[in-house]
PDB file of C-alpha atoms in Angstrom:
ATOM      1  CA  GLN A  10      13.100  27.408  17.341  1.00  0.00           C
ATOM      2  CA  GLN A  11      11.437  27.156  13.594  1.00  0.00           C
ATOM      3  CA  GLN A  12      14.781  27.014  11.747  1.00  0.00           C
ATOM      4  CA  VAL A  13      12.538  27.707   7.943  1.00  0.00           C
ATOM      5  CA  LYS A  14      10.365  31.086   8.363  1.00  0.00           C
ATOM      6  CA  GLN A  15       8.079  31.849   5.365  1.00  0.00           C
ATOM      7  CA  SER A  16       5.219  34.838   4.904  1.00  0.00           C
ATOM      8  CA  PRO A  17       3.048  35.467   3.803  1.00  0.00           C
ATOM      9  CA  GLN A  18       0.820  32.988   5.675  1.00  0.00           C
ATOM     10  CA  SER A  19      -1.936  33.672   3.414  1.00  0.00           C
ATOM     11  CA  LEU A  20      -2.527  34.879  -0.231  1.00  0.00           C
ATOM     12  CA  ILE A  21      -5.493  36.111  -2.216  1.00  0.00           C
ATOM     13  CA  VAL A  22      -4.912  36.256  -6.009  1.00  0.00           C
ATOM     14  CA  GLN A  23      -7.136  37.196  -8.821  1.00  0.00           C
ATOM     15  CA  LYS A  24      -6.855  34.841 -12.256  1.00  0.00           C
ATOM     16  CA  GLY A  25      -3.730  35.786 -14.153  1.00  0.00           C
ATOM     17  CA  GLY A  26      -1.965  37.507 -11.158  1.00  0.00           C
ATOM     18  CA  ILE A  27       1.537  36.987  -9.950  1.00  0.00           C
ATOM     19  CA  SER A  28       2.110  35.225  -6.410  1.00  0.00           C
ATOM     20  CA  ILE A  29       5.159  35.382  -4.307  1.00  0.00           C
ATOM     21  CA  ILE A  30       5.716  33.568  -1.769  1.00  0.00           C
ATOM     22  CA  ASN A  31       8.661  33.856   0.744  1.00  0.00           C
ATOM     23  CA  CYS A  32      11.115  31.703   2.640  1.00  0.00           C
ATOM     24  CA  ALA A  33      14.120  32.645   4.630  1.00  0.00           C
ATOM     25  CA  TYR A  34      16.675  30.724   6.822  1.00  0.00           C
ATOM     26  CA  GLU A  35      19.926  31.057   8.977  1.00  0.00           C
ATOM     27  CA  ASN A  36      21.711  27.469   9.043  1.00  0.00           C
ATOM     28  CA  THR A  37      24.612  28.085   5.964  1.00  0.00           C
ATOM     29  CA  ALA A  38      24.622  23.918   6.300  1.00  0.00           C
ATOM     30  CA  PHE A  39      20.739  23.129   3.763  1.00  0.00           C
ATOM     31  CA  ASP A  40      22.155  21.884   1.119  1.00  0.00           C
ATOM     32  CA  TYR A  41      18.033  21.556  -0.588  1.00  0.00           C
ATOM     33  CA  PHE A  42      15.379  23.493  -0.782  1.00  0.00           C
ATOM     34  CA  PRO A  43      11.730  22.396  -1.906  1.00  0.00           C
ATOM     35  CA  TRP A  44       8.767  23.323  -2.193  1.00  0.00           C
ATOM     36  CA  TYR A  45       5.692  20.916  -2.178  1.00  0.00           C
ATOM     37  CA  GLN A  46       2.280  21.639  -2.950  1.00  0.00           C
ATOM     38  CA  GLN A  47      -0.283  20.048  -0.575  1.00  0.00           C
ATOM     39  CA  PHE A  48      -4.340  20.026  -1.613  1.00  0.00           C
ATOM     40  CA  PRO A  49      -6.691  19.788   1.497  1.00  0.00           C
ATOM     41  CA  GLY A  50      -6.922  16.609   2.702  1.00  0.00           C
ATOM     42  CA  LYS A  51      -4.239  15.055   0.186  1.00  0.00           C
ATOM     43  CA  GLY A  52      -0.236  14.591   1.141  1.00  0.00           C
ATOM     44  CA  PRO A  53       2.286  16.858   0.109  1.00  0.00           C
ATOM     45  CA  ALA A  54       3.558  16.999  -3.727  1.00  0.00           C
ATOM     46  CA  LEU A  55       7.314  18.213  -4.353  1.00  0.00           C
ATOM     47  CA  LEU A  56       6.252  20.910  -6.890  1.00  0.00           C
ATOM     48  CA  ILE A  57      10.162  22.187  -7.888  1.00  0.00           C
ATOM     49  CA  ALA A  58      12.709  22.868  -5.783  1.00  0.00           C
ATOM     50  CA  ILE A  59      16.983  24.001  -6.005  1.00  0.00           C
ATOM     51  CA  ARG A  60      19.812  23.904  -4.105  1.00  0.00           C
ATOM     52  CA  PRO A  61      21.950  26.745  -2.891  1.00  0.00           C
ATOM     53  CA  ASP A  62      23.928  26.606  -6.194  1.00  0.00           C
ATOM     54  CA  VAL A  63      21.786  27.863  -8.158  1.00  0.00           C
ATOM     55  CA  SER A  64      20.481  30.928  -8.681  1.00  0.00           C
ATOM     56  CA  GLU A  65      17.366  30.425 -10.724  1.00  0.00           C
ATOM     57  CA  LYS A  66      15.140  27.159 -11.235  1.00  0.00           C
ATOM     58  CA  LYS A  67      12.070  27.730 -13.674  1.00  0.00           C
ATOM     59  CA  GLU A  68       9.792  24.680 -14.127  1.00  0.00           C
ATOM     60  CA  GLY A  69       6.610  25.977 -16.789  1.00  0.00           C
ATOM     61  CA  ARG A  70       4.772  28.684 -13.948  1.00  0.00           C
ATOM     62  CA  PHE A  71       6.183  28.382 -10.661  1.00  0.00           C
ATOM     63  CA  THR A  72      10.117  29.721 -10.719  1.00  0.00           C
ATOM     64  CA  ILE A  73      12.131  29.598  -7.309  1.00  0.00           C
ATOM     65  CA  SER A  74      14.416  32.534  -7.262  1.00  0.00           C
ATOM     66  CA  PHE A  75      16.960  31.835  -4.611  1.00  0.00           C
ATOM     67  CA  ASN A  76      19.387  33.691  -2.901  1.00  0.00           C
ATOM     68  CA  LYS A  77      22.231  32.451  -1.095  1.00  0.00           C
ATOM     69  CA  SER A  78      24.189  35.520   0.696  1.00  0.00           C
ATOM     70  CA  ALA A  79      20.846  36.800   1.979  1.00  0.00           C
ATOM     71  CA  LYS A  80      19.893  33.649   3.331  1.00  0.00           C
ATOM     72  CA  GLN A  81      16.613  33.811   0.955  1.00  0.00           C
ATOM     73  CA  PHE A  82      14.224  32.217  -1.072  1.00  0.00           C
ATOM     74  CA  SER A  83      11.263  32.329  -2.985  1.00  0.00           C
ATOM     75  CA  LEU A  84       8.504  30.642  -4.771  1.00  0.00           C
ATOM     76  CA  HIS A  85       6.256  32.445  -8.355  1.00  0.00           C
ATOM     77  CA  ILE A  86       3.996  30.671  -9.582  1.00  0.00           C
ATOM     78  CA  MET A  87       3.412  33.451 -12.254  1.00  0.00           C
ATOM     79  CA  ASP A  88      -0.451  33.190 -14.497  1.00  0.00           C
ATOM     80  CA  SER A  89      -1.849  31.727 -10.963  1.00  0.00           C
ATOM     81  CA  GLN A  90      -5.195  29.443 -11.555  1.00  0.00           C
ATOM     82  CA  PRO A  91      -7.866  28.456  -9.369  1.00  0.00           C
ATOM     83  CA  GLY A  92      -6.373  25.306  -9.153  1.00  0.00           C
ATOM     84  CA  ASP A  93      -3.446  26.861  -8.064  1.00  0.00           C
ATOM     85  CA  SER A  94      -5.666  26.796  -4.951  1.00  0.00           C
ATOM     86  CA  ALA A  95      -3.401  24.784  -2.559  1.00  0.00           C
ATOM     87  CA  THR A  96      -1.790  25.005   0.374  1.00  0.00           C
ATOM     88  CA  TYR A  97       2.454  26.107  -0.298  1.00  0.00           C
ATOM     89  CA  PHE A  98       4.778  24.761   2.263  1.00  0.00           C
ATOM     90  CA  CYS A  99       8.949  25.798   1.675  1.00  0.00           C
ATOM     91  CA  ALA A 100      11.388  23.275   2.821  1.00  0.00           C
ATOM     92  CA  ALA A 101      15.415  22.636   3.520  1.00  0.00           C
ATOM     93  CA  ARG A 102      17.251  19.806   4.081  1.00  0.00           C
ATOM     94  CA  GLY A 103      20.075  19.305   6.580  1.00  0.00           C
ATOM     95  CA  GLU A 104      23.208  17.502   6.358  1.00  0.00           C
ATOM     96  CA  GLY A 105      25.067  14.753   8.134  1.00  0.00           C
ATOM     97  CA  SER A 106      23.773  12.646  10.887  1.00  0.00           C
ATOM     98  CA  THR A 107      20.052  14.370  10.126  1.00  0.00           C
ATOM     99  CA  LEU A 108      20.618  13.999   6.537  1.00  0.00           C
ATOM    100  CA  GLY A 109      17.210  13.683   4.668  1.00  0.00           C
ATOM    101  CA  ARG A 110      15.662  15.563   7.241  1.00  0.00           C
ATOM    102  CA  LEU A 111      13.592  18.433   6.137  1.00  0.00           C
ATOM    103  CA  TYR A 112      12.470  22.043   7.341  1.00  0.00           C
ATOM    104  CA  PHE A 113       9.274  23.311   6.617  1.00  0.00           C
ATOM    105  CA  GLY A 114       7.857  26.157   6.933  1.00  0.00           C
ATOM    106  CA  ARG A 115       4.539  26.273   8.096  1.00  0.00           C
ATOM    107  CA  GLY A 116       2.644  27.111   4.870  1.00  0.00           C
ATOM    108  CA  THR A 117       0.459  29.991   3.027  1.00  0.00           C
ATOM    109  CA  GLN A 118      -2.511  29.062   1.712  1.00  0.00           C
ATOM    110  CA  LEU A 119      -3.686  30.537  -0.993  1.00  0.00           C
ATOM    111  CA  THR A 120      -6.128  31.322  -3.502  1.00  0.00           C
ATOM    112  CA  VAL A 121      -7.469  31.859  -6.602  1.00  0.00           C
ATOM    113  CA  TRP A 122     -10.682  34.138  -7.370  1.00  0.00           C
ATOM    114  CA  PRO A 123     -10.930  33.722 -10.994  1.00  0.00           C
TER     115      PRO A 123
ATOM    116  CA  ASP B  10       1.237   1.274  -8.772  1.00  0.00           C
ATOM    117  CA  GLY B  11       4.170   1.869  -6.864  1.00  0.00           C
ATOM    118  CA  GLY B  12       3.680   4.715  -3.621  1.00  0.00           C
ATOM    119  CA  ILE B  13       3.166   4.732   0.153  1.00  0.00           C
ATOM    120  CA  THR B  14      -0.350   3.842   1.780  1.00  0.00           C
ATOM    121  CA  GLN B  15      -1.624   4.771   5.560  1.00  0.00           C
ATOM    122  CA  SER B  16      -4.556   3.504   6.559  1.00  0.00           C
ATOM    123  CA  PRO B  17      -7.427   4.241   7.898  1.00  0.00           C
ATOM    124  CA  LYS B  18      -7.652   7.273   6.334  1.00  0.00           C
ATOM    125  CA  TYR B  19      -9.999   8.426   9.727  1.00  0.00           C
ATOM    126  CA  LEU B  20      -9.386   7.589  12.858  1.00  0.00           C
ATOM    127  CA  PHE B  21     -11.266   7.608  16.019  1.00  0.00           C
ATOM    128  CA  ARG B  22     -10.343   7.306  19.511  1.00  0.00           C
ATOM    129  CA  LYS B  23     -10.899   7.634  22.657  1.00  0.00           C
ATOM    130  CA  GLU B  24      -8.912   9.716  25.729  1.00  0.00           C
ATOM    131  CA  GLY B  25      -7.016   7.658  27.112  1.00  0.00           C
ATOM    132  CA  GLN B  26      -6.229   4.459  24.642  1.00  0.00           C
ATOM    133  CA  ASN B  27      -2.936   3.366  22.399  1.00  0.00           C
ATOM    134  CA  VAL B  28      -4.106   4.258  18.130  1.00  0.00           C
ATOM    135  CA  THR B  29      -1.935   2.962  15.445  1.00  0.00           C
ATOM    136  CA  LEU B  30      -0.641   4.097  12.250  1.00  0.00           C
ATOM    137  CA  SER B  31       0.334   2.234   9.363  1.00  0.00           C
ATOM    138  CA  CYS B  32       2.688   3.080   7.106  1.00  0.00           C
ATOM    139  CA  GLU B  33       3.922   0.968   3.877  1.00  0.00           C
ATOM    140  CA  GLN B  34       5.245   1.885   1.622  1.00  0.00           C
ATOM    141  CA  ASN B  35       6.595  -0.715  -2.074  1.00  0.00           C
ATOM    142  CA  LEU B  36       9.067   2.048  -3.568  1.00  0.00           C
ATOM    143  CA  ASN B  37      11.734  -0.017  -1.798  1.00  0.00           C
ATOM    144  CA  HIS B  38      12.972   3.363   0.110  1.00  0.00           C
ATOM    145  CA  ASP B  39      15.814   3.209   2.898  1.00  0.00           C
ATOM    146  CA  ALA B  40      14.187   6.522   4.331  1.00  0.00           C
ATOM    147  CA  MET B  41      11.252   7.179   6.143  1.00  0.00           C
ATOM    148  CA  TYR B  42       8.990   9.670   8.075  1.00  0.00           C
ATOM    149  CA  TRP B  43       6.156  10.248  10.107  1.00  0.00           C
ATOM    150  CA  TYR B  44       5.120  14.275  10.279  1.00  0.00           C
ATOM    151  CA  ARG B  45       2.558  15.901  12.311  1.00  0.00           C
ATOM    152  CA  GLN B  46       0.408  18.448  10.599  1.00  0.00           C
ATOM    153  CA  ASP B  47      -1.683  21.237  12.496  1.00  0.00           C
ATOM    154  CA  PRO B  48      -3.415  24.559  11.329  1.00  0.00           C
ATOM    155  CA  GLY B  49      -1.155  27.008  10.655  1.00  0.00           C
ATOM    156  CA  GLN B  50       2.413  25.014  12.240  1.00  0.00           C
ATOM    157  CA  GLY B  51       2.799  23.761   8.862  1.00  0.00           C
ATOM    158  CA  LEU B  52       4.744  19.487   8.849  1.00  0.00           C
ATOM    159  CA  ARG B  53       6.346  19.189  12.258  1.00  0.00           C
ATOM    160  CA  LEU B  54       8.892  15.232  12.128  1.00  0.00           C
ATOM    161  CA  ILE B  55       7.671  12.496  14.528  1.00  0.00           C
ATOM    162  CA  TYR B  56       9.915  10.110  13.959  1.00  0.00           C
ATOM    163  CA  TYR B  57      12.343   8.862  11.726  1.00  0.00           C
ATOM    164  CA  SER B  58      13.897   5.914  10.019  1.00  0.00           C
ATOM    165  CA  GLN B  59      17.437   5.876   7.505  1.00  0.00           C
ATOM    166  CA  ILE B  60      17.637   1.980   7.539  1.00  0.00           C
ATOM    167  CA  VAL B  61      15.386  -1.025   9.086  1.00  0.00           C
ATOM    168  CA  ASN B  62      15.169  -1.978  12.898  1.00  0.00           C
ATOM    169  CA  ASP B  63      17.284   1.881  13.615  1.00  0.00           C
ATOM    170  CA  PHE B  64      15.116   5.012  14.310  1.00  0.00           C
ATOM    171  CA  GLN B  65      15.893   8.507  16.131  1.00  0.00           C
ATOM    172  CA  LYS B  66      13.492  11.208  17.683  1.00  0.00           C
ATOM    173  CA  GLY B  67      12.194  14.298  15.451  1.00  0.00           C
ATOM    174  CA  ASP B  68      11.333  17.412  16.945  1.00  0.00           C
ATOM    175  CA  ILE B  69       8.185  15.973  19.203  1.00  0.00           C
ATOM    176  CA  ALA B  70       8.760  12.610  19.260  1.00  0.00           C
ATOM    177  CA  GLU B  71       6.728  13.150  23.366  1.00  0.00           C
ATOM    178  CA  GLY B  72       3.569  10.300  23.205  1.00  0.00           C
ATOM    179  CA  TYR B  73       4.576   8.523  20.470  1.00  0.00           C
ATOM    180  CA  SER B  74       6.744   5.328  19.068  1.00  0.00           C
ATOM    181  CA  VAL B  75       7.329   3.052  15.805  1.00  0.00           C
ATOM    182  CA  SER B  76       9.116   0.096  14.472  1.00  0.00           C
ATOM    183  CA  ARG B  77      11.034   0.001  11.840  1.00  0.00           C
ATOM    184  CA  GLU B  78      10.787  -4.468  11.464  1.00  0.00           C
ATOM    185  CA  LYS B  79      10.699  -4.147   7.451  1.00  0.00           C
ATOM    186  CA  LYS B  80      11.844  -1.811   4.943  1.00  0.00           C
ATOM    187  CA  GLU B  81       8.697  -1.490   3.754  1.00  0.00           C
ATOM    188  CA  SER B  82       6.937  -0.674   6.925  1.00  0.00           C
ATOM    189  CA  PHE B  83       7.093   1.994   9.645  1.00  0.00           C
ATOM    190  CA  PRO B  84       3.964   1.767  11.657  1.00  0.00           C
ATOM    191  CA  LEU B  85       3.229   4.786  14.722  1.00  0.00           C
ATOM    192  CA  THR B  86       1.913   4.311  17.627  1.00  0.00           C
ATOM    193  CA  VAL B  87       0.068   7.124  19.122  1.00  0.00           C
ATOM    194  CA  THR B  88      -0.319   6.741  23.120  1.00  0.00           C
ATOM    195  CA  SER B  89      -2.319   7.470  25.440  1.00  0.00           C
ATOM    196  CA  ALA B  90       0.770  10.004  26.844  1.00  0.00           C
ATOM    197  CA  GLN B  91      -0.005  12.279  24.058  1.00  0.00           C
ATOM    198  CA  LYS B  92      -1.767  15.295  25.299  1.00  0.00           C
ATOM    199  CA  ASN B  93      -3.030  17.002  22.375  1.00  0.00           C
ATOM    200  CA  PRO B  94      -3.079  14.076  19.791  1.00  0.00           C
ATOM    201  CA  THR B  95      -6.064  15.618  16.915  1.00  0.00           C
ATOM    202  CA  ALA B  96      -4.313  15.929  14.185  1.00  0.00           C
ATOM    203  CA  PHE B  97      -3.317  15.823  10.518  1.00  0.00           C
ATOM    204  CA  TYR B  98      -0.488  12.347  11.081  1.00  0.00           C
ATOM    205  CA  LEU B  99       1.664  12.488   7.503  1.00  0.00           C
ATOM    206  CA  CYS B 100       4.165   9.152   6.431  1.00  0.00           C
ATOM    207  CA  ALA B 101       6.695  10.263   4.011  1.00  0.00           C
ATOM    208  CA  SER B 102      10.040   7.963   2.178  1.00  0.00           C
ATOM    209  CA  ARG B 103      12.931   8.710   0.898  1.00  0.00           C
ATOM    210  CA  ASP B 104      15.349   7.029  -1.467  1.00  0.00           C
ATOM    211  CA  ARG B 105      18.649   6.786  -0.133  1.00  0.00           C
ATOM    212  CA  GLY B 106      20.177   8.619  -3.112  1.00  0.00           C
ATOM    213  CA  GLY B 107      16.514  11.053  -3.472  1.00  0.00           C
ATOM    214  CA  ASN B 108      16.641  14.754  -2.324  1.00  0.00           C
ATOM    215  CA  GLU B 109      12.698  13.538  -2.457  1.00  0.00           C
ATOM    216  CA  GLN B 110      10.069  13.142  -0.222  1.00  0.00           C
ATOM    217  CA  PHE B 111       7.713  10.991  -1.077  1.00  0.00           C
ATOM    218  CA  PHE B 112       4.395  11.508   0.895  1.00  0.00           C
ATOM    219  CA  GLY B 113       1.810   9.337   2.214  1.00  0.00           C
ATOM    220  CA  PRO B 114      -2.375  10.169   1.168  1.00  0.00           C
ATOM    221  CA  GLY B 115      -2.488  10.530   5.150  1.00  0.00           C
ATOM    222  CA  THR B 116      -4.300   9.728   8.267  1.00  0.00           C
ATOM    223  CA  ARG B 117      -6.859  12.391  10.271  1.00  0.00           C
ATOM    224  CA  LEU B 118      -6.864  11.516  13.924  1.00  0.00           C
ATOM    225  CA  THR B 119      -9.699  12.438  16.190  1.00  0.00           C
ATOM    226  CA  VAL B 120      -9.480  12.123  20.042  1.00  0.00           C
ATOM    227  CA  LEU B 121     -13.134  11.965  21.235  1.00  0.00           C
TER     228      LEU B 121
END
């Protein structure tokens, strides 16, 4: 069973536009929600992360919006650039005996056209 | 430079052979993880280890084995029992008190 559901699977955005990727989860015990960015042939790298006691976090052009009651969170990329073209993964962290383990969404392949 | 190294970058294996993927980190992290990545499947956890000499199965451990004899090393063996081993394998590590998992560059395994 997929613990974190991510959509869309692929996204095409024009340069300067806004890219929005959505994720949903069921387990209310999750306590940390990171987004990772991955370029082809490389390992993922942390982009931005949020805890459930905060509704929004912004770092430069990247913003996470978090809705605890709806158990949803999303990544917004403002002024999208061709260099943002990559695969993005949302994730959620377990707790207790699985402390530190991340449950990943299936990924969104973002293409930004110049 | 601190970081995670995986070797080799590309690996080819014949069916029926076992193969070991290397993962080394010099970040002094306690926890280490192995993931498998297939197109459209995201990252699926194979095994993880929170301390030396201890490890737990992830979601898709069948056909894989690991060891954690040293803090800095967490090798993954893909055995002949793994029915579909062709994939991109990623190793990650995390500091005990930290949130972020740091990923290595990956090993692409192809079974011929």
